[in-house]
Amino acid sequence: MIKPRRVLIVGSKFGELYLNAFLQPQSDLELVGILAQGSPRSQQLARDFNVPLFRSLDELPDDIDIACVVIRAEVIGGKGDQLTQALLARGISVIQEHPLDAEAIKRHQSIANKNNVMFWVNSFYSQCHAGRSWLHAAHQIHKLSQQRPVSGYLTTSRQLLFSALDLLLQACHCPEQIEITYVGQRSSIFHCFELSFAGTTITLDVQSYLDPRDPDMHNLVMHKMTLIWPTGYLTQEASYGPVIWTPVLHAPDHLNNEQSLYLNAGAYLHQPTSQVLCPATQNWMTAFECDGAEGVAMLLNTLSSVLNGALCPPAFSYDYQLRLAGLWQQILRMMGEPITQDLQSPIWIDPAQLMLTKEVC
């Protein structure tokens, strides 16, 4: 019988979403502790999950198999890379939350190789249900049509660019050669790019400004993307869904003036105009407690399988993760420093107020 892999969560803010993976029993995984600075939040989480709270690397036990480092990397002003290197050097496989720059990935992989352990970067959203649905559908369209997307659109923010690029590139089978063209700024709100690869051109819009007092908030669009094939287009409307497939309308005999919508020639009329493949998550509580947690659990189980001898998924290969980080850095360099603004909280509009219930004549 294979013993469960013993898992440590490093960081207790966004790390709480990783901890939520253990709200449901994980037969092949065991949560063995939290490494954090000892804030009231981390103390409460340690009590809630009934695990030790470690405040330094020196306190860690020797039998940890996997660590999830959910602390900002050096490239965005954090200490996540230092912790990752220390954990890898102790013979612990590490999943580090994105984003990371290419040089950090090279350093971490080198240490991982020396200690015969694994190092993966998690872009998070590709593991959630909507992201997995988007990727599955894109790959199925390619398989069934034997066609590549001809065009597409991607809108995101500076903070979420890394994960948005990951969703795009995985959907397009992780292209090795990508040409980037900076088109310019659009209405001072977005930087506009064109990404070209394998006969596909993607229009990329990245929000140009942020509030330095709260850089994680004020994303006009987190993840919104569309890929277009000759057979239809696939859209992920938001980070947690919906994912929608819209087939191209084609009426074979519409030029035949002897036909009618109501004759047999109108069989195409029974095809869906559009199909929701993955509905939107109901609310943010469900997104954080269920969707994100399920994605983390799946990722941890995938890593455990690879440690047991399974093949590494292409999205976690060293070469792909290095290309993804390099593309992210190249786009950031082309954008330059972000525009900083003091932003107010957005106005909340209840979706129920937007629904057409009864038309007034």
PDB file of C-alpha atoms in Angstrom, residues 108-117:
ATOM      1  CA  HIS A 108      14.739  26.107  -9.055  1.00  0.00           C
ATOM      2  CA  GLN A 109      14.849  23.364 -11.678  1.00  0.00           C
ATOM      3  CA  SER A 110      18.598  23.023 -11.246  1.00  0.00           C
ATOM      4  CA  ILE A 111      18.194  22.493  -7.495  1.00  0.00           C
ATOM      5  CA  ALA A 112      15.287  20.101  -8.073  1.00  0.00           C
ATOM      6  CA  ASN A 113      17.405  18.016 -10.465  1.00  0.00           C
ATOM      7  CA  LYS A 114      20.277  17.820  -7.971  1.00  0.00           C
ATOM      8  CA  ASN A 115      17.928  16.556  -5.271  1.00  0.00           C
ATOM      9  CA  ASN A 116      15.860  14.243  -7.499  1.00  0.00           C
ATOM     10  CA  VAL A 117      12.582  16.056  -6.803  1.00  0.00           C
TER      11      VAL A 117
END
